[in-house]
């Protein structure tokens, strides 16, 4: 069956460090992958999209990689800040969009 | 431009009842997707509508249904509610079907509690 796994349910890091979140999938051949941020009581907000033929995408302090051989995406937040504390969701897209369960990131001052 | 609007924000029902949730997409968006979010399962795909037609359906029982109107507004209905249906129901809109790789715009959701 198809699975999307975000390896860590929760991740705690110190302010200024780089946060790295992992998204692995099985029995999928997504055409693209997206990352979203979700704050408590709110809907997810789009951050980045990367297509199957792209290796890496950057946006300000965010970087995402996509390895279709390993079936894995890594999401990095550099110079993390307490305001980055939230749940981060990966989503695989093809004919529809399916989400992982998310990783709750806490950045401590 | 107004965002995605979901009503009501909170809902309390009892087992066996039915419920209808509403979603108004961003103006000009014709695709609406529905998701169920629970702490243990994350976001689970329910269905997607585009131009009043259901394009895709997730692995949910027939008690979960939806529809889309000509103005792109969408409703989802859950009949014969069970305790396990307690969740945050999110809808998301975009201009094209999700296969077009566009970002989803989410509403704040309807928090359904079944007692």
mmCIF file with all atom_site columns, C-alpha atoms in Angstrom:
data_model
loop_
_atom_site.group_PDB
_atom_site.id
_atom_site.type_symbol
_atom_site.label_atom_id
_atom_site.label_alt_id
_atom_site.label_comp_id
_atom_site.label_asym_id
_atom_site.label_entity_id
_atom_site.label_seq_id
_atom_site.pdbx_PDB_ins_code
_atom_site.Cartn_x
_atom_site.Cartn_y
_atom_site.Cartn_z
_atom_site.occupancy
_atom_site.B_iso_or_equiv
_atom_site.pdbx_formal_charge
_atom_site.auth_seq_id
_atom_site.auth_comp_id
_atom_site.auth_asym_id
_atom_site.auth_atom_id
_atom_site.pdbx_PDB_model_num
ATOM 1   C CA . UNK A 1 1   ? 0.000   0.000  0.000   1.00 0.00 ? 1   UNK A CA 1
ATOM 2   C CA . UNK A 1 2   ? 1.046   3.605  -0.479  1.00 0.00 ? 2   UNK A CA 1
ATOM 3   C CA . UNK A 1 3   ? 2.748   5.219  2.489   1.00 0.00 ? 3   UNK A CA 1
ATOM 4   C CA . UNK A 1 4   ? 4.131   8.648  3.270   1.00 0.00 ? 4   UNK A CA 1
ATOM 5   C CA . UNK A 1 5   ? 6.253   8.771  6.397   1.00 0.00 ? 5   UNK A CA 1
ATOM 6   C CA . UNK A 1 6   ? 7.658   11.795 8.096   1.00 0.00 ? 6   UNK A CA 1
ATOM 7   C CA . UNK A 1 7   ? 10.261  10.217 10.274  1.00 0.00 ? 7   UNK A CA 1
ATOM 8   C CA . UNK A 1 8   ? 10.069  12.387 13.335  1.00 0.00 ? 8   UNK A CA 1
ATOM 9   C CA . UNK A 1 9   ? 6.817   13.168 15.040  1.00 0.00 ? 9   UNK A CA 1
ATOM 10  C CA . UNK A 1 10  ? 8.570   15.967 16.922  1.00 0.00 ? 10  UNK A CA 1
ATOM 11  C CA . UNK A 1 11  ? 11.898  17.735 16.541  1.00 0.00 ? 11  UNK A CA 1
ATOM 12  C CA . UNK A 1 12  ? 13.439  20.159 19.059  1.00 0.00 ? 12  UNK A CA 1
ATOM 13  C CA . UNK A 1 13  ? 16.373  22.352 18.094  1.00 0.00 ? 13  UNK A CA 1
ATOM 14  C CA . UNK A 1 14  ? 18.177  25.411 19.362  1.00 0.00 ? 14  UNK A CA 1
ATOM 15  C CA . UNK A 1 15  ? 17.697  28.800 17.751  1.00 0.00 ? 15  UNK A CA 1
ATOM 16  C CA . UNK A 1 16  ? 20.220  29.483 15.004  1.00 0.00 ? 16  UNK A CA 1
ATOM 17  C CA . UNK A 1 17  ? 20.702  25.806 14.111  1.00 0.00 ? 17  UNK A CA 1
ATOM 18  C CA . UNK A 1 18  ? 19.529  24.105 10.923  1.00 0.00 ? 18  UNK A CA 1
ATOM 19  C CA . UNK A 1 19  ? 16.389  22.003 11.185  1.00 0.00 ? 19  UNK A CA 1
ATOM 20  C CA . UNK A 1 20  ? 16.212  19.004 8.847   1.00 0.00 ? 20  UNK A CA 1
ATOM 21  C CA . UNK A 1 21  ? 12.909  17.212 8.335   1.00 0.00 ? 21  UNK A CA 1
ATOM 22  C CA . UNK A 1 22  ? 12.522  13.971 6.389   1.00 0.00 ? 22  UNK A CA 1
ATOM 23  C CA . UNK A 1 23  ? 9.729   12.680 4.182   1.00 0.00 ? 23  UNK A CA 1
ATOM 24  C CA . UNK A 1 24  ? 9.913   9.113  2.845   1.00 0.00 ? 24  UNK A CA 1
ATOM 25  C CA . UNK A 1 25  ? 7.396   7.415  0.623   1.00 0.00 ? 25  UNK A CA 1
ATOM 26  C CA . UNK A 1 26  ? 6.710   3.939  -0.714  1.00 0.00 ? 26  UNK A CA 1
ATOM 27  C CA . UNK A 1 27  ? 4.639   2.625  -3.606  1.00 0.00 ? 27  UNK A CA 1
ATOM 28  C CA . UNK A 1 28  ? 4.331   6.125  -5.025  1.00 0.00 ? 28  UNK A CA 1
ATOM 29  C CA . UNK A 1 29  ? 5.634   7.782  -8.158  1.00 0.00 ? 29  UNK A CA 1
ATOM 30  C CA . UNK A 1 30  ? 4.758   11.395 -7.473  1.00 0.00 ? 30  UNK A CA 1
ATOM 31  C CA . UNK A 1 31  ? 5.085   13.982 -10.186 1.00 0.00 ? 31  UNK A CA 1
ATOM 32  C CA . UNK A 1 32  ? 5.856   16.607 -7.555  1.00 0.00 ? 32  UNK A CA 1
ATOM 33  C CA . UNK A 1 33  ? 6.214   17.107 -3.843  1.00 0.00 ? 33  UNK A CA 1
ATOM 34  C CA . UNK A 1 34  ? 5.184   20.042 -1.688  1.00 0.00 ? 34  UNK A CA 1
ATOM 35  C CA . UNK A 1 35  ? 5.901   21.195 1.845   1.00 0.00 ? 35  UNK A CA 1
ATOM 36  C CA . UNK A 1 36  ? 3.382   23.008 4.017   1.00 0.00 ? 36  UNK A CA 1
ATOM 37  C CA . UNK A 1 37  ? 3.470   24.692 7.401   1.00 0.00 ? 37  UNK A CA 1
ATOM 38  C CA . UNK A 1 38  ? 0.586   24.356 9.841   1.00 0.00 ? 38  UNK A CA 1
ATOM 39  C CA . UNK A 1 39  ? 0.068   26.382 12.997  1.00 0.00 ? 39  UNK A CA 1
ATOM 40  C CA . UNK A 1 40  ? -2.343  25.251 15.749  1.00 0.00 ? 40  UNK A CA 1
ATOM 41  C CA . UNK A 1 41  ? -5.974  25.847 14.852  1.00 0.00 ? 41  UNK A CA 1
ATOM 42  C CA . UNK A 1 42  ? -5.153  26.866 11.284  1.00 0.00 ? 42  UNK A CA 1
ATOM 43  C CA . UNK A 1 43  ? -5.065  25.196 7.895   1.00 0.00 ? 43  UNK A CA 1
ATOM 44  C CA . UNK A 1 44  ? -1.741  24.313 6.259   1.00 0.00 ? 44  UNK A CA 1
ATOM 45  C CA . UNK A 1 45  ? 0.085   27.036 4.322   1.00 0.00 ? 45  UNK A CA 1
ATOM 46  C CA . UNK A 1 46  ? 2.119   26.260 1.203   1.00 0.00 ? 46  UNK A CA 1
ATOM 47  C CA . UNK A 1 47  ? 5.898   26.723 1.421   1.00 0.00 ? 47  UNK A CA 1
ATOM 48  C CA . UNK A 1 48  ? 7.687   25.036 -1.492  1.00 0.00 ? 48  UNK A CA 1
ATOM 49  C CA . UNK A 1 49  ? 7.071   22.809 -4.489  1.00 0.00 ? 49  UNK A CA 1
ATOM 50  C CA . UNK A 1 50  ? 9.646   20.587 -6.160  1.00 0.00 ? 50  UNK A CA 1
ATOM 51  C CA . UNK A 1 51  ? 9.056   18.510 -9.286  1.00 0.00 ? 51  UNK A CA 1
ATOM 52  C CA . UNK A 1 52  ? 10.317  14.980 -9.964  1.00 0.00 ? 52  UNK A CA 1
ATOM 53  C CA . UNK A 1 53  ? 12.971  16.214 -12.392 1.00 0.00 ? 53  UNK A CA 1
ATOM 54  C CA . UNK A 1 54  ? 14.378  18.744 -9.898  1.00 0.00 ? 54  UNK A CA 1
ATOM 55  C CA . UNK A 1 55  ? 16.974  17.892 -7.283  1.00 0.00 ? 55  UNK A CA 1
ATOM 56  C CA . UNK A 1 56  ? 16.832  20.971 -5.075  1.00 0.00 ? 56  UNK A CA 1
ATOM 57  C CA . UNK A 1 57  ? 14.788  24.123 -4.507  1.00 0.00 ? 57  UNK A CA 1
ATOM 58  C CA . UNK A 1 58  ? 15.517  27.117 -2.280  1.00 0.00 ? 58  UNK A CA 1
ATOM 59  C CA . UNK A 1 59  ? 13.464  29.961 -0.936  1.00 0.00 ? 59  UNK A CA 1
ATOM 60  C CA . UNK A 1 60  ? 15.046  32.353 1.546   1.00 0.00 ? 60  UNK A CA 1
ATOM 61  C CA . UNK A 1 61  ? 16.055  30.188 4.564   1.00 0.00 ? 61  UNK A CA 1
ATOM 62  C CA . UNK A 1 62  ? 14.248  27.122 3.213   1.00 0.00 ? 62  UNK A CA 1
ATOM 63  C CA . UNK A 1 63  ? 15.718  24.344 1.089   1.00 0.00 ? 63  UNK A CA 1
ATOM 64  C CA . UNK A 1 64  ? 14.099  21.171 -0.142  1.00 0.00 ? 64  UNK A CA 1
ATOM 65  C CA . UNK A 1 65  ? 15.668  18.205 -1.917  1.00 0.00 ? 65  UNK A CA 1
ATOM 66  C CA . UNK A 1 66  ? 13.901  15.437 -3.804  1.00 0.00 ? 66  UNK A CA 1
ATOM 67  C CA . UNK A 1 67  ? 15.542  12.073 -4.478  1.00 0.00 ? 67  UNK A CA 1
ATOM 68  C CA . UNK A 1 68  ? 13.245  9.853  -6.538  1.00 0.00 ? 68  UNK A CA 1
ATOM 69  C CA . UNK A 1 69  ? 15.688  6.950  -6.309  1.00 0.00 ? 69  UNK A CA 1
ATOM 70  C CA . UNK A 1 70  ? 15.732  6.966  -2.518  1.00 0.00 ? 70  UNK A CA 1
ATOM 71  C CA . UNK A 1 71  ? 12.067  8.010  -2.507  1.00 0.00 ? 71  UNK A CA 1
ATOM 72  C CA . UNK A 1 72  ? 12.871  10.743 -0.054  1.00 0.00 ? 72  UNK A CA 1
ATOM 73  C CA . UNK A 1 73  ? 12.625  14.493 0.403   1.00 0.00 ? 73  UNK A CA 1
ATOM 74  C CA . UNK A 1 74  ? 14.589  16.533 2.905   1.00 0.00 ? 74  UNK A CA 1
ATOM 75  C CA . UNK A 1 75  ? 13.378  19.919 4.120   1.00 0.00 ? 75  UNK A CA 1
ATOM 76  C CA . UNK A 1 76  ? 15.889  22.284 5.714   1.00 0.00 ? 76  UNK A CA 1
ATOM 77  C CA . UNK A 1 77  ? 15.350  25.495 7.647   1.00 0.00 ? 77  UNK A CA 1
ATOM 78  C CA . UNK A 1 78  ? 18.622  27.325 8.174   1.00 0.00 ? 78  UNK A CA 1
ATOM 79  C CA . UNK A 1 79  ? 19.264  29.853 10.956  1.00 0.00 ? 79  UNK A CA 1
ATOM 80  C CA . UNK A 1 80  ? 16.087  28.670 12.654  1.00 0.00 ? 80  UNK A CA 1
ATOM 81  C CA . UNK A 1 81  ? 14.043  31.043 14.803  1.00 0.00 ? 81  UNK A CA 1
ATOM 82  C CA . UNK A 1 82  ? 11.389  30.466 17.490  1.00 0.00 ? 82  UNK A CA 1
ATOM 83  C CA . UNK A 1 83  ? 8.847   31.788 14.961  1.00 0.00 ? 83  UNK A CA 1
ATOM 84  C CA . UNK A 1 84  ? 9.610   28.726 12.810  1.00 0.00 ? 84  UNK A CA 1
ATOM 85  C CA . UNK A 1 85  ? 7.989   26.523 15.467  1.00 0.00 ? 85  UNK A CA 1
ATOM 86  C CA . UNK A 1 86  ? 5.068   24.763 13.772  1.00 0.00 ? 86  UNK A CA 1
ATOM 87  C CA . UNK A 1 87  ? 4.061   21.453 12.226  1.00 0.00 ? 87  UNK A CA 1
ATOM 88  C CA . UNK A 1 88  ? 5.529   20.809 8.777   1.00 0.00 ? 88  UNK A CA 1
ATOM 89  C CA . UNK A 1 89  ? 3.760   18.541 6.330   1.00 0.00 ? 89  UNK A CA 1
ATOM 90  C CA . UNK A 1 90  ? 5.011   16.969 3.132   1.00 0.00 ? 90  UNK A CA 1
ATOM 91  C CA . UNK A 1 91  ? 2.538   16.239 0.369   1.00 0.00 ? 91  UNK A CA 1
ATOM 92  C CA . UNK A 1 92  ? 2.951   14.073 -2.713  1.00 0.00 ? 92  UNK A CA 1
ATOM 93  C CA . UNK A 1 93  ? 1.115   15.039 -5.839  1.00 0.00 ? 93  UNK A CA 1
ATOM 94  C CA . UNK A 1 94  ? 0.129   13.196 -8.943  1.00 0.00 ? 94  UNK A CA 1
ATOM 95  C CA . UNK A 1 95  ? -3.524  12.814 -9.786  1.00 0.00 ? 95  UNK A CA 1
ATOM 96  C CA . UNK A 1 96  ? -4.384  13.967 -6.286  1.00 0.00 ? 96  UNK A CA 1
ATOM 97  C CA . UNK A 1 97  ? -2.462  15.191 -3.250  1.00 0.00 ? 97  UNK A CA 1
ATOM 98  C CA . UNK A 1 98  ? -1.669  12.987 -0.260  1.00 0.00 ? 98  UNK A CA 1
ATOM 99  C CA . UNK A 1 99  ? -0.086  14.221 2.970   1.00 0.00 ? 99  UNK A CA 1
ATOM 100 C CA . UNK A 1 100 ? 2.246   12.825 5.576   1.00 0.00 ? 100 UNK A CA 1
ATOM 101 C CA . UNK A 1 101 ? 1.314   13.038 9.257   1.00 0.00 ? 101 UNK A CA 1
ATOM 102 C CA . UNK A 1 102 ? 3.683   15.956 9.844   1.00 0.00 ? 102 UNK A CA 1
ATOM 103 C CA . UNK A 1 103 ? 6.647   16.788 12.062  1.00 0.00 ? 103 UNK A CA 1
ATOM 104 C CA . UNK A 1 104 ? 6.150   19.196 14.948  1.00 0.00 ? 104 UNK A CA 1
ATOM 105 C CA . UNK A 1 105 ? 9.202   21.471 15.077  1.00 0.00 ? 105 UNK A CA 1
ATOM 106 C CA . UNK A 1 106 ? 10.045  23.459 18.216  1.00 0.00 ? 106 UNK A CA 1
ATOM 107 C CA . UNK A 1 107 ? 12.850  26.013 18.055  1.00 0.00 ? 107 UNK A CA 1
ATOM 108 C CA . UNK A 1 108 ? 14.061  27.017 21.505  1.00 0.00 ? 108 UNK A CA 1
ATOM 109 C CA . UNK A 1 109 ? 15.623  30.423 22.160  1.00 0.00 ? 109 UNK A CA 1
ATOM 110 C CA . UNK B 2 1   ? -8.913  38.584 -2.320  1.00 0.00 ? 1   UNK B CA 1
ATOM 111 C CA . UNK B 2 2   ? -10.790 36.623 0.320   1.00 0.00 ? 2   UNK B CA 1
ATOM 112 C CA . UNK B 2 3   ? -9.319  33.296 1.372   1.00 0.00 ? 3   UNK B CA 1
ATOM 113 C CA . UNK B 2 4   ? -10.987 29.916 1.605   1.00 0.00 ? 4   UNK B CA 1
ATOM 114 C CA . UNK B 2 5   ? -13.958 30.112 3.954   1.00 0.00 ? 5   UNK B CA 1
ATOM 115 C CA . UNK B 2 6   ? -15.256 27.132 5.876   1.00 0.00 ? 6   UNK B CA 1
ATOM 116 C CA . UNK B 2 7   ? -18.424 27.125 7.919   1.00 0.00 ? 7   UNK B CA 1
ATOM 117 C CA . UNK B 2 8   ? -19.215 26.411 10.636  1.00 0.00 ? 8   UNK B CA 1
ATOM 118 C CA . UNK B 2 9   ? -15.946 26.708 12.554  1.00 0.00 ? 9   UNK B CA 1
ATOM 119 C CA . UNK B 2 10  ? -17.053 24.338 15.319  1.00 0.00 ? 10  UNK B CA 1
ATOM 120 C CA . UNK B 2 11  ? -19.761 21.707 15.411  1.00 0.00 ? 11  UNK B CA 1
ATOM 121 C CA . UNK B 2 12  ? -20.952 19.285 18.067  1.00 0.00 ? 12  UNK B CA 1
ATOM 122 C CA . UNK B 2 13  ? -23.136 16.361 17.063  1.00 0.00 ? 13  UNK B CA 1
ATOM 123 C CA . UNK B 2 14  ? -24.228 13.078 18.572  1.00 0.00 ? 14  UNK B CA 1
ATOM 124 C CA . UNK B 2 15  ? -23.752 9.601  17.186  1.00 0.00 ? 15  UNK B CA 1
ATOM 125 C CA . UNK B 2 16  ? -26.175 8.677  14.435  1.00 0.00 ? 16  UNK B CA 1
ATOM 126 C CA . UNK B 2 17  ? -26.811 12.248 13.325  1.00 0.00 ? 17  UNK B CA 1
ATOM 127 C CA . UNK B 2 18  ? -25.722 13.666 10.006  1.00 0.00 ? 18  UNK B CA 1
ATOM 128 C CA . UNK B 2 19  ? -23.771 16.815 9.303   1.00 0.00 ? 19  UNK B CA 1
ATOM 129 C CA . UNK B 2 20  ? -23.122 19.126 6.356   1.00 0.00 ? 20  UNK B CA 1
ATOM 130 C CA . UNK B 2 21  ? -19.986 21.247 6.114   1.00 0.00 ? 21  UNK B CA 1
ATOM 131 C CA . UNK B 2 22  ? -19.520 24.112 3.698   1.00 0.00 ? 22  UNK B CA 1
ATOM 132 C CA . UNK B 2 23  ? -16.502 25.442 1.835   1.00 0.00 ? 23  UNK B CA 1
ATOM 133 C CA . UNK B 2 24  ? -16.278 28.595 -0.278  1.00 0.00 ? 24  UNK B CA 1
ATOM 134 C CA . UNK B 2 25  ? -13.101 28.596 -2.370  1.00 0.00 ? 25  UNK B CA 1
ATOM 135 C CA . UNK B 2 26  ? -11.059 31.585 -3.401  1.00 0.00 ? 26  UNK B CA 1
ATOM 136 C CA . UNK B 2 27  ? -12.743 33.468 -6.223  1.00 0.00 ? 27  UNK B CA 1
ATOM 137 C CA . UNK B 2 28  ? -11.726 31.960 -9.546  1.00 0.00 ? 28  UNK B CA 1
ATOM 138 C CA . UNK B 2 29  ? -10.678 28.617 -8.060  1.00 0.00 ? 29  UNK B CA 1
ATOM 139 C CA . UNK B 2 30  ? -12.558 25.682 -9.538  1.00 0.00 ? 30  UNK B CA 1
ATOM 140 C CA . UNK B 2 31  ? -10.954 22.780 -7.680  1.00 0.00 ? 31  UNK B CA 1
ATOM 141 C CA . UNK B 2 32  ? -11.928 21.962 -4.111  1.00 0.00 ? 32  UNK B CA 1
ATOM 142 C CA . UNK B 2 33  ? -10.413 19.120 -2.087  1.00 0.00 ? 33  UNK B CA 1
ATOM 143 C CA . UNK B 2 34  ? -11.502 17.875 1.319   1.00 0.00 ? 34  UNK B CA 1
ATOM 144 C CA . UNK B 2 35  ? -9.293  16.372 4.013   1.00 0.00 ? 35  UNK B CA 1
ATOM 145 C CA . UNK B 2 36  ? -9.870  14.869 7.431   1.00 0.00 ? 36  UNK B CA 1
ATOM 146 C CA . UNK B 2 37  ? -7.213  15.620 10.032  1.00 0.00 ? 37  UNK B CA 1
ATOM 147 C CA . UNK B 2 38  ? -6.834  13.684 13.276  1.00 0.00 ? 38  UNK B CA 1
ATOM 148 C CA . UNK B 2 39  ? -3.870  13.622 15.683  1.00 0.00 ? 39  UNK B CA 1
ATOM 149 C CA . UNK B 2 40  ? -3.086  10.005 14.960  1.00 0.00 ? 40  UNK B CA 1
ATOM 150 C CA . UNK B 2 41  ? -3.645  9.879  11.200  1.00 0.00 ? 41  UNK B CA 1
ATOM 151 C CA . UNK B 2 42  ? -2.623  13.283 9.924   1.00 0.00 ? 42  UNK B CA 1
ATOM 152 C CA . UNK B 2 43  ? -4.370  14.624 6.825   1.00 0.00 ? 43  UNK B CA 1
ATOM 153 C CA . UNK B 2 44  ? -6.406  11.976 5.047   1.00 0.00 ? 44  UNK B CA 1
ATOM 154 C CA . UNK B 2 45  ? -7.707  12.725 1.557   1.00 0.00 ? 45  UNK B CA 1
ATOM 155 C CA . UNK B 2 46  ? -11.491 12.531 1.235   1.00 0.00 ? 46  UNK B CA 1
ATOM 156 C CA . UNK B 2 47  ? -12.292 13.729 -2.285  1.00 0.00 ? 47  UNK B CA 1
ATOM 157 C CA . UNK B 2 48  ? -11.645 16.372 -4.888  1.00 0.00 ? 48  UNK B CA 1
ATOM 158 C CA . UNK B 2 49  ? -14.139 18.219 -7.048  1.00 0.00 ? 49  UNK B CA 1
ATOM 159 C CA . UNK B 2 50  ? -13.445 20.175 -10.190 1.00 0.00 ? 50  UNK B CA 1
ATOM 160 C CA . UNK B 2 51  ? -16.129 21.958 -12.190 1.00 0.00 ? 51  UNK B CA 1
ATOM 161 C CA . UNK B 2 52  ? -18.893 20.153 -10.268 1.00 0.00 ? 52  UNK B CA 1
ATOM 162 C CA . UNK B 2 53  ? -17.429 16.684 -10.980 1.00 0.00 ? 53  UNK B CA 1
ATOM 163 C CA . UNK B 2 54  ? -15.771 14.413 -8.450  1.00 0.00 ? 54  UNK B CA 1
ATOM 164 C CA . UNK B 2 55  ? -12.292 13.696 -9.798  1.00 0.00 ? 55  UNK B CA 1
ATOM 165 C CA . UNK B 2 56  ? -10.868 11.534 -7.040  1.00 0.00 ? 56  UNK B CA 1
ATOM 166 C CA . UNK B 2 57  ? -11.997 9.843  -3.893  1.00 0.00 ? 57  UNK B CA 1
ATOM 167 C CA . UNK B 2 58  ? -10.008 8.652  -0.892  1.00 0.00 ? 58  UNK B CA 1
ATOM 168 C CA . UNK B 2 59  ? -10.506 5.502  1.105   1.00 0.00 ? 59  UNK B CA 1
ATOM 169 C CA . UNK B 2 60  ? -13.501 6.528  3.194   1.00 0.00 ? 60  UNK B CA 1
ATOM 170 C CA . UNK B 2 61  ? -16.859 4.775  3.614   1.00 0.00 ? 61  UNK B CA 1
ATOM 171 C CA . UNK B 2 62  ? -19.894 5.811  1.628   1.00 0.00 ? 62  UNK B CA 1
ATOM 172 C CA . UNK B 2 63  ? -21.186 7.766  4.641   1.00 0.00 ? 63  UNK B CA 1
ATOM 173 C CA . UNK B 2 64  ? -18.860 10.522 3.462   1.00 0.00 ? 64  UNK B CA 1
ATOM 174 C CA . UNK B 2 65  ? -20.111 12.336 0.398   1.00 0.00 ? 65  UNK B CA 1
ATOM 175 C CA . UNK B 2 66  ? -19.717 15.686 -1.231  1.00 0.00 ? 66  UNK B CA 1
ATOM 176 C CA . UNK B 2 67  ? -20.776 17.905 -4.044  1.00 0.00 ? 67  UNK B CA 1
ATOM 177 C CA . UNK B 2 68  ? -19.784 21.065 -5.793  1.00 0.00 ? 68  UNK B CA 1
ATOM 178 C CA . UNK B 2 69  ? -22.033 23.771 -7.102  1.00 0.00 ? 69  UNK B CA 1
ATOM 179 C CA . UNK B 2 70  ? -21.767 25.840 -10.262 1.00 0.00 ? 70  UNK B CA 1
ATOM 180 C CA . UNK B 2 71  ? -20.207 28.716 -8.283  1.00 0.00 ? 71  UNK B CA 1
ATOM 181 C CA . UNK B 2 72  ? -17.470 26.269 -7.106  1.00 0.00 ? 72  UNK B CA 1
ATOM 182 C CA . UNK B 2 73  ? -18.710 26.262 -3.521  1.00 0.00 ? 73  UNK B CA 1
ATOM 183 C CA . UNK B 2 74  ? -18.587 22.776 -2.072  1.00 0.00 ? 74  UNK B CA 1
ATOM 184 C CA . UNK B 2 75  ? -20.309 20.861 0.667   1.00 0.00 ? 75  UNK B CA 1
ATOM 185 C CA . UNK B 2 76  ? -19.463 17.601 2.317   1.00 0.00 ? 76  UNK B CA 1
ATOM 186 C CA . UNK B 2 77  ? -21.914 15.455 4.175   1.00 0.00 ? 77  UNK B CA 1
ATOM 187 C CA . UNK B 2 78  ? -21.346 12.766 6.758   1.00 0.00 ? 78  UNK B CA 1
ATOM 188 C CA . UNK B 2 79  ? -24.303 10.569 7.599   1.00 0.00 ? 79  UNK B CA 1
ATOM 189 C CA . UNK B 2 80  ? -24.798 8.278  10.597  1.00 0.00 ? 80  UNK B CA 1
ATOM 190 C CA . UNK B 2 81  ? -21.998 9.904  12.559  1.00 0.00 ? 81  UNK B CA 1
ATOM 191 C CA . UNK B 2 82  ? -19.628 7.747  14.574  1.00 0.00 ? 82  UNK B CA 1
ATOM 192 C CA . UNK B 2 83  ? -17.330 8.761  17.441  1.00 0.00 ? 83  UNK B CA 1
ATOM 193 C CA . UNK B 2 84  ? -14.324 8.206  15.180  1.00 0.00 ? 84  UNK B CA 1
ATOM 194 C CA . UNK B 2 85  ? -15.559 10.919 12.823  1.00 0.00 ? 85  UNK B CA 1
ATOM 195 C CA . UNK B 2 86  ? -14.461 13.552 15.352  1.00 0.00 ? 86  UNK B CA 1
ATOM 196 C CA . UNK B 2 87  ? -11.784 15.488 13.510  1.00 0.00 ? 87  UNK B CA 1
ATOM 197 C CA . UNK B 2 88  ? -10.782 18.725 11.869  1.00 0.00 ? 88  UNK B CA 1
ATOM 198 C CA . UNK B 2 89  ? -12.199 18.822 8.349   1.00 0.00 ? 89  UNK B CA 1
ATOM 199 C CA . UNK B 2 90  ? -10.198 20.970 5.975   1.00 0.00 ? 90  UNK B CA 1
ATOM 200 C CA . UNK B 2 91  ? -10.985 22.080 2.495   1.00 0.00 ? 91  UNK B CA 1
ATOM 201 C CA . UNK B 2 92  ? -8.489  23.451 0.025   1.00 0.00 ? 92  UNK B CA 1
ATOM 202 C CA . UNK B 2 93  ? -8.908  25.187 -3.305  1.00 0.00 ? 93  UNK B CA 1
ATOM 203 C CA . UNK B 2 94  ? -6.826  25.778 -6.381  1.00 0.00 ? 94  UNK B CA 1
ATOM 204 C CA . UNK B 2 95  ? -7.444  26.968 -9.912  1.00 0.00 ? 95  UNK B CA 1
ATOM 205 C CA . UNK B 2 96  ? -6.756  23.674 -11.702 1.00 0.00 ? 96  UNK B CA 1
ATOM 206 C CA . UNK B 2 97  ? -7.053  20.001 -10.734 1.00 0.00 ? 97  UNK B CA 1
ATOM 207 C CA . UNK B 2 98  ? -4.287  18.876 -8.368  1.00 0.00 ? 98  UNK B CA 1
ATOM 208 C CA . UNK B 2 99  ? -2.497  17.045 -11.173 1.00 0.00 ? 99  UNK B CA 1
ATOM 209 C CA . UNK B 2 100 ? -1.455  20.465 -12.435 1.00 0.00 ? 100 UNK B CA 1
ATOM 210 C CA . UNK B 2 101 ? 0.959   20.854 -9.511  1.00 0.00 ? 101 UNK B CA 1
ATOM 211 C CA . UNK B 2 102 ? -0.465  24.027 -8.079  1.00 0.00 ? 102 UNK B CA 1
ATOM 212 C CA . UNK B 2 103 ? -0.315  24.896 -4.434  1.00 0.00 ? 103 UNK B CA 1
ATOM 213 C CA . UNK B 2 104 ? -3.370  24.301 -2.297  1.00 0.00 ? 104 UNK B CA 1
ATOM 214 C CA . UNK B 2 105 ? -4.978  27.126 -0.355  1.00 0.00 ? 105 UNK B CA 1
ATOM 215 C CA . UNK B 2 106 ? -6.565  25.816 2.831   1.00 0.00 ? 106 UNK B CA 1
ATOM 216 C CA . UNK B 2 107 ? -9.372  27.126 4.967   1.00 0.00 ? 107 UNK B CA 1
ATOM 217 C CA . UNK B 2 108 ? -9.116  27.103 8.763   1.00 0.00 ? 108 UNK B CA 1
ATOM 218 C CA . UNK B 2 109 ? -11.285 24.015 8.954   1.00 0.00 ? 109 UNK B CA 1
ATOM 219 C CA . UNK B 2 110 ? -14.401 22.834 10.738  1.00 0.00 ? 110 UNK B CA 1
ATOM 220 C CA . UNK B 2 111 ? -13.758 21.119 14.059  1.00 0.00 ? 111 UNK B CA 1
ATOM 221 C CA . UNK B 2 112 ? -16.361 18.375 14.399  1.00 0.00 ? 112 UNK B CA 1
ATOM 222 C CA . UNK B 2 113 ? -16.937 16.683 17.735  1.00 0.00 ? 113 UNK B CA 1
ATOM 223 C CA . UNK B 2 114 ? -19.173 13.619 17.856  1.00 0.00 ? 114 UNK B CA 1
ATOM 224 C CA . UNK B 2 115 ? -20.484 12.738 21.321  1.00 0.00 ? 115 UNK B CA 1
#
